[in-house]
PDB file of C-alpha atoms in Angstrom:
ATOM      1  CA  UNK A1173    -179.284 -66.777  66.882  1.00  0.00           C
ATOM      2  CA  UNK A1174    -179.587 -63.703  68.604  1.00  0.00           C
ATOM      3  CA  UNK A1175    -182.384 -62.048  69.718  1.00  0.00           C
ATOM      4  CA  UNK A1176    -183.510 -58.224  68.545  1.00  0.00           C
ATOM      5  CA  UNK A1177    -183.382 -55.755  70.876  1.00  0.00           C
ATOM      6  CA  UNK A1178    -186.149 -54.397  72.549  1.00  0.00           C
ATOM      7  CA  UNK A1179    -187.741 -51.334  71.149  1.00  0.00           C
ATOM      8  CA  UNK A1180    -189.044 -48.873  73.930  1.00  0.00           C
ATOM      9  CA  UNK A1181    -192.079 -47.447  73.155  1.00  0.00           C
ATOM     10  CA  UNK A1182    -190.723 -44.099  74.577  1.00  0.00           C
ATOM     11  CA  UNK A1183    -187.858 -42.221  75.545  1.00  0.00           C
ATOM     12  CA  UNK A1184    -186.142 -43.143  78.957  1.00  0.00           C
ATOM     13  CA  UNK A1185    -186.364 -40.688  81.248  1.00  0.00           C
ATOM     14  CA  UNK A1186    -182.957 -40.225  82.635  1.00  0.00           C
ATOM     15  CA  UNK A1187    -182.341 -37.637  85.711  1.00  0.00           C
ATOM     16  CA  UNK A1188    -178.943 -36.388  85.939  1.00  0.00           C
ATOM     17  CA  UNK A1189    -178.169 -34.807  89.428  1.00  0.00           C
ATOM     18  CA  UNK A1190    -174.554 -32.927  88.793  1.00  0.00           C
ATOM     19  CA  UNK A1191    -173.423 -29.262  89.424  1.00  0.00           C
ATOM     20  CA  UNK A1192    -170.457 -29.603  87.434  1.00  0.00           C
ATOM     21  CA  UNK A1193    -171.500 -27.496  83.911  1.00  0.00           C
ATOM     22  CA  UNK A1194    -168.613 -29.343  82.015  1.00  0.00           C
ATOM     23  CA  UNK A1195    -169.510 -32.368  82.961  1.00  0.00           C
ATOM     24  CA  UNK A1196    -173.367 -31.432  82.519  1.00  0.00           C
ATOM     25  CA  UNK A1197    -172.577 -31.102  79.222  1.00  0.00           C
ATOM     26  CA  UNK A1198    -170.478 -34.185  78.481  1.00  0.00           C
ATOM     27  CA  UNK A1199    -173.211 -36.396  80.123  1.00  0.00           C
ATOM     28  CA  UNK A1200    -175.584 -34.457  77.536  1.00  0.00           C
ATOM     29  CA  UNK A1201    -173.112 -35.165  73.974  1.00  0.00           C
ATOM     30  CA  UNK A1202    -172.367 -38.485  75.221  1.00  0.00           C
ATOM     31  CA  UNK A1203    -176.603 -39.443  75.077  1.00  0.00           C
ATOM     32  CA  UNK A1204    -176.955 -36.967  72.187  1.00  0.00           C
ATOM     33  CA  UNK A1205    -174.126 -39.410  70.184  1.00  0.00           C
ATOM     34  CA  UNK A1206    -175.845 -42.462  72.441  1.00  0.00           C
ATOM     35  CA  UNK A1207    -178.258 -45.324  70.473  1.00  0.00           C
ATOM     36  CA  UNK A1208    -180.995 -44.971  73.113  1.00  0.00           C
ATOM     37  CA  UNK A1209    -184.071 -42.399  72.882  1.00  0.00           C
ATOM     38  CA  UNK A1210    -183.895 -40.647  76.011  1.00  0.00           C
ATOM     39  CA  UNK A1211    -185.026 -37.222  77.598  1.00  0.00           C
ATOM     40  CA  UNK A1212    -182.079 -36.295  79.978  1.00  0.00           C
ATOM     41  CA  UNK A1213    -183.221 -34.143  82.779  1.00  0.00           C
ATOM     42  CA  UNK A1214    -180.563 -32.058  84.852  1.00  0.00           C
ATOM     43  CA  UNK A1215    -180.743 -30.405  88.578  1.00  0.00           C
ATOM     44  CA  UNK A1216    -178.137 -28.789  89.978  1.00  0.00           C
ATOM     45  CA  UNK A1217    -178.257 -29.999  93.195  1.00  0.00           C
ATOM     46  CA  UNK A1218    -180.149 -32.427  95.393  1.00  0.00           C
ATOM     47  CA  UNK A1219    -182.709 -30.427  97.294  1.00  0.00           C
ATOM     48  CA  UNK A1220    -183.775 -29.700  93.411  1.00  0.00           C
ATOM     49  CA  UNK A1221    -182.853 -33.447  93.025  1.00  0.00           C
ATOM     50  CA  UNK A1222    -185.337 -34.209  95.581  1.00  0.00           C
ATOM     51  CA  UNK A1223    -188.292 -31.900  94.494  1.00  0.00           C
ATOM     52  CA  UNK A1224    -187.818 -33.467  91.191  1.00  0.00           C
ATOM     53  CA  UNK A1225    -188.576 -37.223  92.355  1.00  0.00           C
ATOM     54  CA  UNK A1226    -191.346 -36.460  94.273  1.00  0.00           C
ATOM     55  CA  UNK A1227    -192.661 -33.951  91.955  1.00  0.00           C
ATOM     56  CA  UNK A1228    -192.792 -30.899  94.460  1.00  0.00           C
ATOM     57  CA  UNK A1229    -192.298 -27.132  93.574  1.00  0.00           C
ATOM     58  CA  UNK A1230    -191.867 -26.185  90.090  1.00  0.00           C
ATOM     59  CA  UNK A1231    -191.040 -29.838  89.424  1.00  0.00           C
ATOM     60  CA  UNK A1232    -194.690 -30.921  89.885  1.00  0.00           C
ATOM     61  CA  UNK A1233    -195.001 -32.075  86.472  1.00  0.00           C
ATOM     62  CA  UNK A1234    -191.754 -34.051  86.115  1.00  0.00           C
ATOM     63  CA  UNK A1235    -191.642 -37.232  84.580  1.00  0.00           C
ATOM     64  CA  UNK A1236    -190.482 -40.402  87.142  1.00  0.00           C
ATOM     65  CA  UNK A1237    -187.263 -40.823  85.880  1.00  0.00           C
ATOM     66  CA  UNK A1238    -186.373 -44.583  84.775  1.00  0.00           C
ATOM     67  CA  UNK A1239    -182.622 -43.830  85.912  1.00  0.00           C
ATOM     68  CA  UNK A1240    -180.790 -41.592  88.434  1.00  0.00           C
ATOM     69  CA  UNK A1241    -177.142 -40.323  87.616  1.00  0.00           C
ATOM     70  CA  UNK A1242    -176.157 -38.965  90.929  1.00  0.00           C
ATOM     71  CA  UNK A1243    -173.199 -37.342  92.032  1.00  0.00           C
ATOM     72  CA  UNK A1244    -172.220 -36.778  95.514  1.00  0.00           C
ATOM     73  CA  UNK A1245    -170.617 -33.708  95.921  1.00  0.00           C
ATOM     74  CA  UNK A1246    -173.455 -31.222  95.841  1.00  0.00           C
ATOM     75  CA  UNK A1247    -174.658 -28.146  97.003  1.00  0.00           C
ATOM     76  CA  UNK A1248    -177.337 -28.057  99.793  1.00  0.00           C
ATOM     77  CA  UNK A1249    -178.429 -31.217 100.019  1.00  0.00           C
ATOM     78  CA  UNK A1250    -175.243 -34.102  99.068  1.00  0.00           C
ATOM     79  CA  UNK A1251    -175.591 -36.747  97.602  1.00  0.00           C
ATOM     80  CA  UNK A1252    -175.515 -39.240  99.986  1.00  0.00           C
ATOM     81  CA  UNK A1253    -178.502 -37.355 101.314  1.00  0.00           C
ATOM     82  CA  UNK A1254    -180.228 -37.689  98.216  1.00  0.00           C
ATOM     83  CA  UNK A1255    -179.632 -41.660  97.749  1.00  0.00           C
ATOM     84  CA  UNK A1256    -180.518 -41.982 101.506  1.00  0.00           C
ATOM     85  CA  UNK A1257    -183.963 -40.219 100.571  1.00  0.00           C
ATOM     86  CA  UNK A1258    -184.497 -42.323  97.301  1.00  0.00           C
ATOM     87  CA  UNK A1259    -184.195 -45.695  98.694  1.00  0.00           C
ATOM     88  CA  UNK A1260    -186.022 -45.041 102.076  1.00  0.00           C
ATOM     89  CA  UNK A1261    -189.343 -44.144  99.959  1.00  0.00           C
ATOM     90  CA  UNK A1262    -191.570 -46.662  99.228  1.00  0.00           C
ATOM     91  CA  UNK A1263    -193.077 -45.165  96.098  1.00  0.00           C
ATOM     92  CA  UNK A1264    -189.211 -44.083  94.779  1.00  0.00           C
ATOM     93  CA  UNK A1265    -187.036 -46.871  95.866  1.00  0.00           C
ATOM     94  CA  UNK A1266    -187.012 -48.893  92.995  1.00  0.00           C
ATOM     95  CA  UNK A1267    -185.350 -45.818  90.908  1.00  0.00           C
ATOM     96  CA  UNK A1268    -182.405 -47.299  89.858  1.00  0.00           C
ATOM     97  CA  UNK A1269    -179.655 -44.790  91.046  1.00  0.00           C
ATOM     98  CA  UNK A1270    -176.020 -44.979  89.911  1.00  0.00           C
ATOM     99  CA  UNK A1271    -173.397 -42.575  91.586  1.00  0.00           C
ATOM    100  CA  UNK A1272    -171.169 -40.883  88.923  1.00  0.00           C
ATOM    101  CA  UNK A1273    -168.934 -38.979  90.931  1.00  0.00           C
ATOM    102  CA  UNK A1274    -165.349 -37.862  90.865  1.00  0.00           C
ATOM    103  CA  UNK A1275    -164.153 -39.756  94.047  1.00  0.00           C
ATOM    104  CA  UNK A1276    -162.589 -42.508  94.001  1.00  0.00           C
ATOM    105  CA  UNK A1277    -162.185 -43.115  97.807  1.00  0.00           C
ATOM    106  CA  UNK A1278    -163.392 -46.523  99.281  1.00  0.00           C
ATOM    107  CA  UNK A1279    -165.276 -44.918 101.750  1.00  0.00           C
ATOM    108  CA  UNK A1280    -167.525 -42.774  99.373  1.00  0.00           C
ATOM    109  CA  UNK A1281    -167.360 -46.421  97.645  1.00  0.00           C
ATOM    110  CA  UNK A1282    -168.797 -48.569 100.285  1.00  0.00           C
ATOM    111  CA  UNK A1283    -171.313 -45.934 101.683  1.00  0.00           C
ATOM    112  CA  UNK A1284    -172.697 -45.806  98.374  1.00  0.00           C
ATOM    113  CA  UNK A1285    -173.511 -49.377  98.196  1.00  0.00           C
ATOM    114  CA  UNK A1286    -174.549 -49.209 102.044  1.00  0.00           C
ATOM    115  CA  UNK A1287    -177.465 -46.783 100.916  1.00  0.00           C
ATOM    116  CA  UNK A1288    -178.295 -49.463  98.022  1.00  0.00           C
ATOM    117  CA  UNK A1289    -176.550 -47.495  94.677  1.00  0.00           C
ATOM    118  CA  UNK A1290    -176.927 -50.033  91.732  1.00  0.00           C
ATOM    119  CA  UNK A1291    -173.636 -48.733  90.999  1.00  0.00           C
ATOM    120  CA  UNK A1292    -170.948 -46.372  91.336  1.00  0.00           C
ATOM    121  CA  UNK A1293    -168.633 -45.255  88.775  1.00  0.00           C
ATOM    122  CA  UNK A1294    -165.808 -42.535  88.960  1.00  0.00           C
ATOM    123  CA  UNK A1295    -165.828 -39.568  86.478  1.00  0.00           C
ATOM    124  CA  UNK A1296    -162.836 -40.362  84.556  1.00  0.00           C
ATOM    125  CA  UNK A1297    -160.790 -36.544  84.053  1.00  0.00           C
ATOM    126  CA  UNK A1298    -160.204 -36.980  79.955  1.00  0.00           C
ATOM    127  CA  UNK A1299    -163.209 -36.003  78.195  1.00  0.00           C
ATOM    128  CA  UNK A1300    -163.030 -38.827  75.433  1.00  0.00           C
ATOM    129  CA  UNK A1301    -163.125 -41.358  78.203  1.00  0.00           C
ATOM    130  CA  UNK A1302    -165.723 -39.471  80.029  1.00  0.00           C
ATOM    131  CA  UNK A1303    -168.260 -39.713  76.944  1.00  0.00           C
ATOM    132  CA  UNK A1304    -167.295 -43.351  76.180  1.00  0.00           C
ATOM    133  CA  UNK A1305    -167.969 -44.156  80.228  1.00  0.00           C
ATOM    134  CA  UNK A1306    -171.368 -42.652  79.195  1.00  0.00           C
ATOM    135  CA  UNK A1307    -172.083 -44.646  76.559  1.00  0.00           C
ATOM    136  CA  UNK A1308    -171.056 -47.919  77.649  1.00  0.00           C
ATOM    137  CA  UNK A1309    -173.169 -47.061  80.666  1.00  0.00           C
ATOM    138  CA  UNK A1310    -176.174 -46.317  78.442  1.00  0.00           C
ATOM    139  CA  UNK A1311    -175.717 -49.370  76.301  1.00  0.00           C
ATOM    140  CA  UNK A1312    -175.462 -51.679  79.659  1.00  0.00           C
ATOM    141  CA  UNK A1313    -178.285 -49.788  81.371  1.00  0.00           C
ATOM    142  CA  UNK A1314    -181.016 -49.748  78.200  1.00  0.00           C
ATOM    143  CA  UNK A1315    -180.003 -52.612  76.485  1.00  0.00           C
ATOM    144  CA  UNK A1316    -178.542 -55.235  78.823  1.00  0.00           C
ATOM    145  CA  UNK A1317    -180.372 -54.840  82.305  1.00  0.00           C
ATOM    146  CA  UNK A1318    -184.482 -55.276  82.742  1.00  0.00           C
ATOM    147  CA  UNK A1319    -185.259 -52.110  84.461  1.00  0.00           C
ATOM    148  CA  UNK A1320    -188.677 -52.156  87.002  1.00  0.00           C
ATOM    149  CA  UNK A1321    -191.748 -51.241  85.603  1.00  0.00           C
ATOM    150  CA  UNK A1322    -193.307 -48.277  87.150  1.00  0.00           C
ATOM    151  CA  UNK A1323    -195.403 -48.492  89.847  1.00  0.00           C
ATOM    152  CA  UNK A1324    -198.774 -47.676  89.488  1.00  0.00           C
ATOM    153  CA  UNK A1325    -200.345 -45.028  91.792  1.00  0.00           C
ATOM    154  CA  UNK A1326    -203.257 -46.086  93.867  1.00  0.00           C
TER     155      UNK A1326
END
């Protein structure tokens, strides 16, 4: 017997961190076609990346995201910069990040994991594959894995 899946009481907020408009809007059909409720947010790069997870500038309103699709070849601030950030505050670290980047080189690879990714996965370059990537992420991520609760503010 199986059990039934948990129903979330509300969308998962899901902050994608890419520059890349084609794959911007990949990441958004593959959630649109997806099983889980989500509100996918996009920045364009991580200094944006950053004022969205601490809810700075015109981000002051921003949701904390439940997930963090990060890639690390961005404008002003990479990132590695931006996973470096994540994990070193307190209030943040728990964020589950996962790099979805194009490289596939095991130095991008290890340093990843160095700066505590919960995983890195490389862009594959056919769009079909790309969605599906998405999706199998999103099924593993939302319906597999027990994701932190958020952390009340004092």
């Amino acid at each position: 017997m199986t059990e039934p899946e948990t129903v979330r009481p509300e969308p998962a907020q899901i902050l994608l961190v890419e520059d890349n408009p084609g794959d911007v809007r990949l990441t958004k059909e593959a959630f649109e076609q997806g099983r889980i409720e989500n509100d996918l947010h996009v920045v364009s790069d991580g200094a944006e990346a950053l004022d969205f997870l601490t809810q700075r500038g015109e981000y002051e309103d921003a949701p904390r995201p439940d997930l963090v699709l990060l890639d690390l070849n961005l404008p002003r601030t990479n990132g590695e910069e931006v996973l470096r950030e994540l994990k070193d505050d307190p209030e943040l670290r728990s964020i589950p990040v996962i790099v979805l980047t194009s490289s596939q080189t095991e130095e991008d690879i290890a340093r990843s994991y160095e700066l505590h990714a919960n995983a890195y996965l490389t862009k594959p370059v056919d769009p079909d594959e790309f969605i599906e990537t998405i999706r199998a992420f999103e099924t593993f991520w939302f319906t597999v894995v027990r994701l932190p609760p958020e952390v009340d503010e004092q």
